[in-house]
Short mmCIF file of C-alpha atoms and ligand atoms in Angstrom, two decimals:
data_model
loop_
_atom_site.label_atom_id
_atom_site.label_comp_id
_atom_site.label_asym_id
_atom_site.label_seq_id
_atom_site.Cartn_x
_atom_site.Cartn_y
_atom_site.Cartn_z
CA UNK A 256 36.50 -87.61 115.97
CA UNK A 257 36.56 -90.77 113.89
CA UNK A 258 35.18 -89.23 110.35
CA UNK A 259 36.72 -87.85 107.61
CA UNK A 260 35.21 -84.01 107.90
CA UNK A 261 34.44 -84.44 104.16
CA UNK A 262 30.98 -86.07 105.11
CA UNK A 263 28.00 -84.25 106.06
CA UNK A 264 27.68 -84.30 109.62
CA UNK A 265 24.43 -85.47 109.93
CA UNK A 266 22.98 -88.13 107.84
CA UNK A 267 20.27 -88.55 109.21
CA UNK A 268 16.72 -88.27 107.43
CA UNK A 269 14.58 -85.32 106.81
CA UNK A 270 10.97 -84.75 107.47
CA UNK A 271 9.91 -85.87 104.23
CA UNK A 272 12.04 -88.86 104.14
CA UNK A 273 10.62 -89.49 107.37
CA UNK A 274 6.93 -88.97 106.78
CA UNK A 275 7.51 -91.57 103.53
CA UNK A 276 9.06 -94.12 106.14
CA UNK A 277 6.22 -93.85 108.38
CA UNK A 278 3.30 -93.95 105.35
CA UNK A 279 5.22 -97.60 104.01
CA UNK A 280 5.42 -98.81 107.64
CA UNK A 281 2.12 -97.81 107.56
CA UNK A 282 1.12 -99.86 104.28
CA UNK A 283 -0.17 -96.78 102.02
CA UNK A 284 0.15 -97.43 98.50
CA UNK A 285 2.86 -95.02 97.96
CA UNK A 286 2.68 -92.72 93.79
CA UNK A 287 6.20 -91.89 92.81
CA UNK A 288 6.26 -89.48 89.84
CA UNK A 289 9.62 -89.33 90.41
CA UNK A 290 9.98 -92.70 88.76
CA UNK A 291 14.12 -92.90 87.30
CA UNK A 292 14.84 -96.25 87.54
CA UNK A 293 14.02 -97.74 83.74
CA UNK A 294 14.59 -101.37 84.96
CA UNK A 295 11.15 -100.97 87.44
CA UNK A 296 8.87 -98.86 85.58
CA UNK A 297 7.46 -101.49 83.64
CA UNK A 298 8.79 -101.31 80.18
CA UNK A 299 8.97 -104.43 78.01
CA UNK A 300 12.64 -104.27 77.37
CA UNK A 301 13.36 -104.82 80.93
CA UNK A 302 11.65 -108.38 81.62
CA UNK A 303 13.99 -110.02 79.97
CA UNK A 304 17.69 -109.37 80.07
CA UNK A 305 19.77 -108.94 76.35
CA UNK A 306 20.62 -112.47 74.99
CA UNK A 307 24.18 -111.10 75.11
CA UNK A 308 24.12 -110.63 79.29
CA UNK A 309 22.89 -114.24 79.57
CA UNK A 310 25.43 -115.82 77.39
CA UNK A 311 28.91 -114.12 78.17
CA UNK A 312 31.33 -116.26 78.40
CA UNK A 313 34.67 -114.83 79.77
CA UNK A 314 36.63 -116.57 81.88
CA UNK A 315 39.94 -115.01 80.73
CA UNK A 316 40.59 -111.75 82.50
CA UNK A 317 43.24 -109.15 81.63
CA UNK A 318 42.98 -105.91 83.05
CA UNK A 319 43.20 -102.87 81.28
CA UNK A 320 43.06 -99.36 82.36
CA UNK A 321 41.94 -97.45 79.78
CA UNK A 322 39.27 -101.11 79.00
CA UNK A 323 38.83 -103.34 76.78
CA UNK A 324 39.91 -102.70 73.73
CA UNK A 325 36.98 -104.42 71.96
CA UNK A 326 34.47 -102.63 74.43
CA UNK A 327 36.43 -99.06 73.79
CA UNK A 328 35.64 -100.00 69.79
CA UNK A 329 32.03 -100.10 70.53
CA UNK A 330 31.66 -97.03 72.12
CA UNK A 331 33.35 -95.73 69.58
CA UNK A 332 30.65 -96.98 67.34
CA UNK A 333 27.70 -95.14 69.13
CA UNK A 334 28.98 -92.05 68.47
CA UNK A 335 29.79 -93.20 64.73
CA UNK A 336 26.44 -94.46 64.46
CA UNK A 337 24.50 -91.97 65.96
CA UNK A 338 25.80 -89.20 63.81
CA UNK A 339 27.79 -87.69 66.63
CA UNK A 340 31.14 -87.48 65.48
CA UNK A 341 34.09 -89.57 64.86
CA UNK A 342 36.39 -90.56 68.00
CA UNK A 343 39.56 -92.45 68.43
CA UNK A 344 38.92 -95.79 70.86
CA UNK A 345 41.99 -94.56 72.86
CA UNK A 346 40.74 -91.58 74.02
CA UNK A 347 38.25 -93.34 75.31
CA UNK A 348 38.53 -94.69 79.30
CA UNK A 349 35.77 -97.18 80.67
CA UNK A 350 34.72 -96.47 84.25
CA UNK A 351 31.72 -98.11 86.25
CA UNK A 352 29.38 -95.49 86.53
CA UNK A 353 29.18 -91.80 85.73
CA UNK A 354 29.64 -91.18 89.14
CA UNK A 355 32.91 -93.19 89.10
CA UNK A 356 34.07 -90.85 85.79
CA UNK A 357 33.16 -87.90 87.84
CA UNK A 358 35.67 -89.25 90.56
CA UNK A 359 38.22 -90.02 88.71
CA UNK A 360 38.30 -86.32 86.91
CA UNK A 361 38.56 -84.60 90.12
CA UNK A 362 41.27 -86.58 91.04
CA UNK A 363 42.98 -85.51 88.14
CA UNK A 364 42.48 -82.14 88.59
CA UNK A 365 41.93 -80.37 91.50
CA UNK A 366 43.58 -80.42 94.91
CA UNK A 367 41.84 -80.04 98.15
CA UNK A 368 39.57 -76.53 98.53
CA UNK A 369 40.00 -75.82 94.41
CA UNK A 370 36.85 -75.57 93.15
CA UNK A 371 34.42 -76.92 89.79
CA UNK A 372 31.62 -74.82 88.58
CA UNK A 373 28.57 -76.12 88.00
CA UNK A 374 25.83 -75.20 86.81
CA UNK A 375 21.87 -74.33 88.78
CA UNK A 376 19.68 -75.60 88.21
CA UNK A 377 20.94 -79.19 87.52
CA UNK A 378 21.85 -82.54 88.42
CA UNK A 379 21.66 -83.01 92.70
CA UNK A 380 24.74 -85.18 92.88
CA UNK A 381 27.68 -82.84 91.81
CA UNK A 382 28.00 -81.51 95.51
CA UNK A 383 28.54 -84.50 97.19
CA UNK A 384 30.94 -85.96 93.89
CA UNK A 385 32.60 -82.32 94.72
CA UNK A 386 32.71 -82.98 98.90
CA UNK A 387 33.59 -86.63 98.43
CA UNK A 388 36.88 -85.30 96.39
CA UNK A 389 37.41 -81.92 98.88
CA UNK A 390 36.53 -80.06 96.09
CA UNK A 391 33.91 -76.70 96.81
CA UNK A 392 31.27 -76.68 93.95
CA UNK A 393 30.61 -73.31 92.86
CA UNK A 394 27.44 -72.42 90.85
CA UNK A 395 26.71 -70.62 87.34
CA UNK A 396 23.41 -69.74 86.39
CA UNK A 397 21.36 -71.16 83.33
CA UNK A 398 18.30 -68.25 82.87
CA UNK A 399 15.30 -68.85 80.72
CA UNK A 400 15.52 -66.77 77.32
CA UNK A 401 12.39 -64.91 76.38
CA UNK A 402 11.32 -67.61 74.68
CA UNK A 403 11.30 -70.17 77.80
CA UNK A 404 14.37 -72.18 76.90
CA UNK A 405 17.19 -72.36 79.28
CA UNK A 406 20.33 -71.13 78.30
CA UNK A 407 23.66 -70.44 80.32
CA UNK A 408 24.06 -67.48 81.88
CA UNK A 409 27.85 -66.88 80.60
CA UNK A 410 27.85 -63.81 82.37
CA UNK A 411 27.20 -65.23 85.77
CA UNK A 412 29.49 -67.78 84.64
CA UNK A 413 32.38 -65.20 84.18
CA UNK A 414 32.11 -64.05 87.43
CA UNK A 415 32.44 -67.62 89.48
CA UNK A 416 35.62 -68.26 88.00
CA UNK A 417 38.45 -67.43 90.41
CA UNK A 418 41.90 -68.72 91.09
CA UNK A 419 40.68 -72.51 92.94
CA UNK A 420 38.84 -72.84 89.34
CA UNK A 421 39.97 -76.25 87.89
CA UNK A 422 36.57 -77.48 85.67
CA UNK A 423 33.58 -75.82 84.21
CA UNK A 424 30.73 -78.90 84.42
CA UNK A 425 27.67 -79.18 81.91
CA UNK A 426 25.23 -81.50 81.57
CA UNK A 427 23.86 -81.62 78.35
CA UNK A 428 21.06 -82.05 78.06
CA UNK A 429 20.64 -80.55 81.58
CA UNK A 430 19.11 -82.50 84.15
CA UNK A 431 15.96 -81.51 84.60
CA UNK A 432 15.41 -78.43 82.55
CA UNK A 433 16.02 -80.46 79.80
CA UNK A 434 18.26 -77.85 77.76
CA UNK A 435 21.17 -78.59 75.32
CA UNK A 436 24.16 -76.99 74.95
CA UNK A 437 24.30 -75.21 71.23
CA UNK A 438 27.04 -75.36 69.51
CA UNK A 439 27.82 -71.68 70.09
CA UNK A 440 27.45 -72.32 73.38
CA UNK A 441 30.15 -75.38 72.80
CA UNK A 442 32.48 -72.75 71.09
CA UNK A 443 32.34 -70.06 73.97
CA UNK A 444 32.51 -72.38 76.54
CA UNK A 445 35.61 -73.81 75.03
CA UNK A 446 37.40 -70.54 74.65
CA UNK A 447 36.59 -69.94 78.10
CA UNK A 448 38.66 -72.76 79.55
CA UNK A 449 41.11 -72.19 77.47
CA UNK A 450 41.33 -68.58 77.96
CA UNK A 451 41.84 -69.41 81.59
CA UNK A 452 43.28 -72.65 81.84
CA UNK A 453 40.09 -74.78 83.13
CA UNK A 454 39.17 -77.85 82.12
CA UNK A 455 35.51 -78.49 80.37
CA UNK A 456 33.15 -81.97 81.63
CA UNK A 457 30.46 -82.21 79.66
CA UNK A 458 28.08 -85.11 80.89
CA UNK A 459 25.75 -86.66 78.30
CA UNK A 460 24.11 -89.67 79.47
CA UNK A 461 20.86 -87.87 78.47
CA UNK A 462 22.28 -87.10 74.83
CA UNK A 463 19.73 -89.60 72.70
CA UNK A 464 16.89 -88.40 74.38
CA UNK A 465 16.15 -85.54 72.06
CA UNK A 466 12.64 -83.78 71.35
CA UNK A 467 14.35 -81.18 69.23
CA UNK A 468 11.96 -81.85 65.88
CA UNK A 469 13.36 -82.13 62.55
CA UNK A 470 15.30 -78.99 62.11
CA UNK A 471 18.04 -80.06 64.81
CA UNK A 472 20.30 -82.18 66.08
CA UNK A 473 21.67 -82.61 69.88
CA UNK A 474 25.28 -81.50 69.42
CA UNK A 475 27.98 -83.10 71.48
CA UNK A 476 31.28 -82.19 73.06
CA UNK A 477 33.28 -85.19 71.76
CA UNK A 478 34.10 -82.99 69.04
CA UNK A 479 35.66 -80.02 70.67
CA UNK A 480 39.35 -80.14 70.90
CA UNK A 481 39.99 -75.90 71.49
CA UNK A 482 40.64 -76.89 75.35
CA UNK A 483 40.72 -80.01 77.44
CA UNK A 484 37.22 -81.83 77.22
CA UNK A 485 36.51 -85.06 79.06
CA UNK A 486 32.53 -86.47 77.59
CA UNK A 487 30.94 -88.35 80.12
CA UNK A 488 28.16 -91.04 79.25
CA UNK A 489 27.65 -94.82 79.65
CA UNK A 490 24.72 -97.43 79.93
CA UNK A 491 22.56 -96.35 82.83
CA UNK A 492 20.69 -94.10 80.40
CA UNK A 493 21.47 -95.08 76.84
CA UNK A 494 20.35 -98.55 77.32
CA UNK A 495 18.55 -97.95 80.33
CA UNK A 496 20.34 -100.55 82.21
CA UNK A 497 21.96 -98.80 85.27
CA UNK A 498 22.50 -102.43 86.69
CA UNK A 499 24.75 -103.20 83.91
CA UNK A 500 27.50 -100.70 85.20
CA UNK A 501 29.72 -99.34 82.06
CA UNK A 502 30.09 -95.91 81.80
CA UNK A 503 33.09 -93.97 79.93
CA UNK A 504 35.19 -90.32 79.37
CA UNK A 505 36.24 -89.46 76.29
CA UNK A 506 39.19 -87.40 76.19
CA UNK A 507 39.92 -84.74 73.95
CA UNK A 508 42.27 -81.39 74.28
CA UNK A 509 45.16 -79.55 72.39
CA UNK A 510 48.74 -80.72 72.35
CA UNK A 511 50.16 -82.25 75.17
CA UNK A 512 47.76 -81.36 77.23
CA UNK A 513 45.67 -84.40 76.05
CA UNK A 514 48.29 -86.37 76.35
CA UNK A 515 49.33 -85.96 79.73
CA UNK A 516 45.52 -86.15 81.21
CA UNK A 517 45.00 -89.45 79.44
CA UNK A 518 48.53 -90.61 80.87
CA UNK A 519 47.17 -89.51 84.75
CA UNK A 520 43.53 -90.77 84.21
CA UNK A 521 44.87 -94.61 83.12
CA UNK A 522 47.14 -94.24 86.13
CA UNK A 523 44.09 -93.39 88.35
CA UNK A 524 41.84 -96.29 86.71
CA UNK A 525 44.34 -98.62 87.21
CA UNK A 526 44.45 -98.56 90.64
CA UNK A 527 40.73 -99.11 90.90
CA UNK A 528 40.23 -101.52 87.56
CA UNK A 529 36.28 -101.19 88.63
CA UNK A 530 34.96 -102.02 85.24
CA UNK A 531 33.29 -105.73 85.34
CA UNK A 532 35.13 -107.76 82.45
CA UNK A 533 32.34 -109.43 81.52
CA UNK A 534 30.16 -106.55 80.59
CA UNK A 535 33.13 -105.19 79.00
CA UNK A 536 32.69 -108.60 76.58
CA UNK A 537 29.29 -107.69 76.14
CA UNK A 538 29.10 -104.15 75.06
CA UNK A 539 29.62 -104.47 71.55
CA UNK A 540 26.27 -107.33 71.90
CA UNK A 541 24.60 -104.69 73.44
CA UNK A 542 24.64 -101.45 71.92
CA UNK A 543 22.53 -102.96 69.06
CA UNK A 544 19.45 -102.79 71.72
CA UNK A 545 19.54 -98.88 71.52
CA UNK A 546 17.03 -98.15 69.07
CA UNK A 547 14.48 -100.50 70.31
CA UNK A 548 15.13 -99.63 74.22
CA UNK A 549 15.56 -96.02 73.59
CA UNK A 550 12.07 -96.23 71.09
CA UNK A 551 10.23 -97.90 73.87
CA UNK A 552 11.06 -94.95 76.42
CA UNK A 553 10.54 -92.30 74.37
CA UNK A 554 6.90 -93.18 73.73
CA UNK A 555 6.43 -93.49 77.38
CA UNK A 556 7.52 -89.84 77.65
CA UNK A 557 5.47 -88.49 75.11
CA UNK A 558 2.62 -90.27 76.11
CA UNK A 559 3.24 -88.62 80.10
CA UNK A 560 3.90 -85.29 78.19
CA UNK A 561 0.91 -85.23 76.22
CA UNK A 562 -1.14 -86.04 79.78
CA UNK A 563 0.63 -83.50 81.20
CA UNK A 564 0.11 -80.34 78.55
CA UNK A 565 -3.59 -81.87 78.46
CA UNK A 566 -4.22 -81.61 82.36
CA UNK A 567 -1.59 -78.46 83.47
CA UNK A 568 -1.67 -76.54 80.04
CA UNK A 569 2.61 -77.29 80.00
CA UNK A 570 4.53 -75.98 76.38
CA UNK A 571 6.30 -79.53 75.60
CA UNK A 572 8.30 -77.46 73.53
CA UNK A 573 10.41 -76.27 76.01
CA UNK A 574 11.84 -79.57 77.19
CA UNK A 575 14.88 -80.02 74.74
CA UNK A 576 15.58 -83.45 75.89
CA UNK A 577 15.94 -85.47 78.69
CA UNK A 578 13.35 -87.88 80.92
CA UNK A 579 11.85 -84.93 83.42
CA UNK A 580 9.25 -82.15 83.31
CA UNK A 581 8.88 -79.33 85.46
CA UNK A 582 5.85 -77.77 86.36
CA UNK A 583 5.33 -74.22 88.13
CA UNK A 584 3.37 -73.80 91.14
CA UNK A 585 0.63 -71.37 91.89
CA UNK A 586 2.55 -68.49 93.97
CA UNK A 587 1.05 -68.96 97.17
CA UNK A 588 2.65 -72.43 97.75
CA UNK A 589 5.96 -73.24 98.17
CA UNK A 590 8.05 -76.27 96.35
CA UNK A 591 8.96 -77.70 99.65
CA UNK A 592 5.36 -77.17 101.38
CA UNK A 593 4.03 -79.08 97.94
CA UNK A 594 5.74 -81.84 98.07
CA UNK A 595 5.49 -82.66 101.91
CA UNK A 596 1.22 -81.88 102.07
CA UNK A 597 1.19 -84.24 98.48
CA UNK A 598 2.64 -87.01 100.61
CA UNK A 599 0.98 -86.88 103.66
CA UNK A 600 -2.17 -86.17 102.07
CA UNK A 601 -2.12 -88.42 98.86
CA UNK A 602 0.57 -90.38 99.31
CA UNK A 603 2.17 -88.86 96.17
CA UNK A 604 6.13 -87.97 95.77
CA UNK A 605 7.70 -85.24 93.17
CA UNK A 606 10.74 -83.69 94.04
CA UNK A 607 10.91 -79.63 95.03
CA UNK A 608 12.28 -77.69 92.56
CA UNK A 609 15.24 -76.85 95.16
CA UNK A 610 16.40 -80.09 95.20
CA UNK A 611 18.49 -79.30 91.66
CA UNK A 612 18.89 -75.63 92.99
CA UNK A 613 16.02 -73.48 91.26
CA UNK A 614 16.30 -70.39 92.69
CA UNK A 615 12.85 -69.88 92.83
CA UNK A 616 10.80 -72.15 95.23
CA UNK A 617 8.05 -72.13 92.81
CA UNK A 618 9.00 -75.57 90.55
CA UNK A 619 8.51 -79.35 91.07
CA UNK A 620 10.01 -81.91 89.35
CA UNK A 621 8.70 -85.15 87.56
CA UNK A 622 9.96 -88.04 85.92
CA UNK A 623 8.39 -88.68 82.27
CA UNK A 624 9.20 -92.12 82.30
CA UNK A 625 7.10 -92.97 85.46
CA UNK A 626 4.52 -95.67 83.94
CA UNK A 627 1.69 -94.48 82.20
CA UNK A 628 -0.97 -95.26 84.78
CA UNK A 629 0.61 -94.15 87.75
CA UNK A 630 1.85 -90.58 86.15
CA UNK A 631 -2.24 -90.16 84.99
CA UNK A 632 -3.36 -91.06 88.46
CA UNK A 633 -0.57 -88.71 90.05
CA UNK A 634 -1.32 -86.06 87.99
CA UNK A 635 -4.74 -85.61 88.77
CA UNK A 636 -4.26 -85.62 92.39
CA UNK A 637 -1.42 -83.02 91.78
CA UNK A 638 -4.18 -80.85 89.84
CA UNK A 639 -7.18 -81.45 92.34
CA UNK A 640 -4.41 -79.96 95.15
CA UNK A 641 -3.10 -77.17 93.16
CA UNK A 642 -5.90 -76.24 91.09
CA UNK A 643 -9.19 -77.61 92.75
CA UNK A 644 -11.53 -75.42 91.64
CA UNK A 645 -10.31 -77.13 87.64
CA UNK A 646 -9.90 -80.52 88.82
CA UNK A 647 -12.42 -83.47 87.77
C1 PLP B 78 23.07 -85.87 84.61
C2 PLP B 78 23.33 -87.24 85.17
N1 PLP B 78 24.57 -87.76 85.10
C3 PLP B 78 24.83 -88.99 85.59
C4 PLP B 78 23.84 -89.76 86.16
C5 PLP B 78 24.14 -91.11 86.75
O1 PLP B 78 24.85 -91.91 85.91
P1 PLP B 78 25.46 -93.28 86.45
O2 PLP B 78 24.33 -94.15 86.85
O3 PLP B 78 26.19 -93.79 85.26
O4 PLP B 78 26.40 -92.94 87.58
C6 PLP B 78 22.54 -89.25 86.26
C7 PLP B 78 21.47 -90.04 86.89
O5 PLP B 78 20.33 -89.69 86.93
C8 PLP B 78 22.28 -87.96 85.76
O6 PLP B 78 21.05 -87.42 85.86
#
């Protein structure tokens, strides 16, 4: 056999991929609610690029590990200016993506069969970051409380860690429940990994994206220094500008401890030096285009959430953060059997709830920042196929 046996065996596509092929070979005049990428779903900030993308200038290169210093100083910013907390610039690495950081952590830590926690439901990717690195992703739960909001199950989490444990993942706020991490959640989660040795990723790329009200304030990891804590975030979601590619880990974590990871992580970087130099010029040009990008987005999504409580009676309150919804199904259809009839008969796409691991086959998934005319239009079909005896 040619292949590393860390792929998938099969790649090839499944009956809803499939039936999505055929509809566009077709010609249909395909609705995706599942809308994510900001630089196509028609928001003004996108048509043109930042002045600072069109005027870098930097024809001197000189590579860094850890990045540019100057780039690493406006990162630092963000969190200043947000509110968030105060970091050092060297604990800060620049990677390409998220995905990239992700990489690079499990290199750092785990050997081949150890394993990362993570929790369900949540972001799709971590299994194939985990497989890609020969790393086995095991999951802890996040529950609803009894008043909706999704919390982690620390209990459940207790009980996944075993001896192959190396990192304890969260994504805060979680993708797609939309849930933050409190800060007593922060705190036990800390003394956790510490208690048995594990390390703590905390991925925020969702982080500004708050619909907490007045009373609170998202709460992030950078802060935490009881065990080692890598903070995950970068552009593809801050500025909405995925294409840009600038991501970053802060590092944080007692004594030596720190020390040695950061030492490891620039050796890994700097084998890769992935980060484009001339973005790296840019970034402190750029971060000034948060408020206005991050304003423009955020009316989108309460604009789709409004439609959305309006048309399927959904509590807005319970989404924390974050650019998704979820919406529960009627219990005599299944998530999967939803999404595939919504395709073939209305040429609609939302992703099944089992797609980020709800246990329950009862959820689908939508993207709030879907444009405004397509998400109205989708949602009504959605409603005339799920409810039709309501529908208009
Ligand atoms: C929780 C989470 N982390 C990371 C990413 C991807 O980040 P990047 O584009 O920087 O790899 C996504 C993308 O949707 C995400 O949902």
């Amino acid at each position: 056999m040619f292949f590393s046996s860390r792929l998938p065996e099969c790649l090839d596509p499944n009956e809803f991929t499939k039936t999505l092929e055929e509809k566009k070979a077709a010609g249909a005049t395909i609705l995706d609610l599942t809308h994510a990428n900001p630089t196509t779903a028609g928001f003004a900030f996108a048509t043109t690029l930042p002045t600072p993308l069109c005027n870098v200038t930097a024809s001197h290169y000189e590579p860094s590990a850890l990045g540019m210093k100057a780039a690493r100083n406006a990162v630092r910013g963000y969190y200043q200016n947000n509110d968030y907390g105060l970091v050092d610039s060297d604990d800060l690495l620049l990677t390409a993506s998220t995905s990239e950081a992700y990489s690079f952590i499990l290199k750092l830590l785990t050997d081949p069969d150890d394993e990362i926690l993570i929790p369900a439901p949540s972001y799709p990717l971590f299994d194939i970051l985990a497989m890609l690195e020969n790393v086995r992703p095991s999951r802890y739960m996040l529950r609803q409380d009894n008043s909706g909001h999704w919390r982690i199950d620390f209990k459940s989490l207790e009980q996944e860690i075993s001896r192959q444990t190396r990192a304890i993942v969260v994504v805060n706020p979680n993708n797609p429940t939309g849930s933050y991490m409190t800060a007593e959640e922060l705190q036990k989660l800390s003394e956790l990994c510490q208690r048995h040795e594990l390390a703590l990723i905390v991925d925020e790329v969702f982080l500004d994206y708050e619909n907490l009200g007045d009373s609170a304030k998202p709460c992030s990891a950078i802060t935490s220094k009881t065990a080692l804590t890598f903070t995950l975030s970068g552009f593809s979601k801050i500025l909405a500008l995925p294409q840009v590619k600038l991501s970053w880990i802060h590092i944080q974590g007692p004594g030596t401890v720190k020390a040695m990871a950061k030492q490891r992580l620039e050796f890994i970087a700097d084998t890769y030096l992935s980060v484009n130099g001339m973005i790296q010029h840019a970034a402190s040009a750029l971060f000034p285009y948060q408020g206005d990008i991050q304003q423009e987005i955020l009316a989108r999504i309460r604009t789709n959430e409004i439609l959305l409580q309006a048309q399927m009676g959904l509590d807005p309150c319970l989404r924390e953060g974050g650019w998704y919804a979820l919406i529960k199904l009627p219990d005599t259809i299944t998530d999967e059997q939803c999404c595939l009839d919504l395709l073939k008969e209305s040429s609609l796409i939302v992703h099944p709830g089992f797609f980020y691991d709800f246990m329950e086959n009862n959820r689908i998934v939508v993207s709030l920042i879907t444009p405004e005319e397509d998400f109205r239009r989708g949602i009504i079909l959605l409603k005339k196929y799920l409810h039709p005896q309501h529908a208009e």
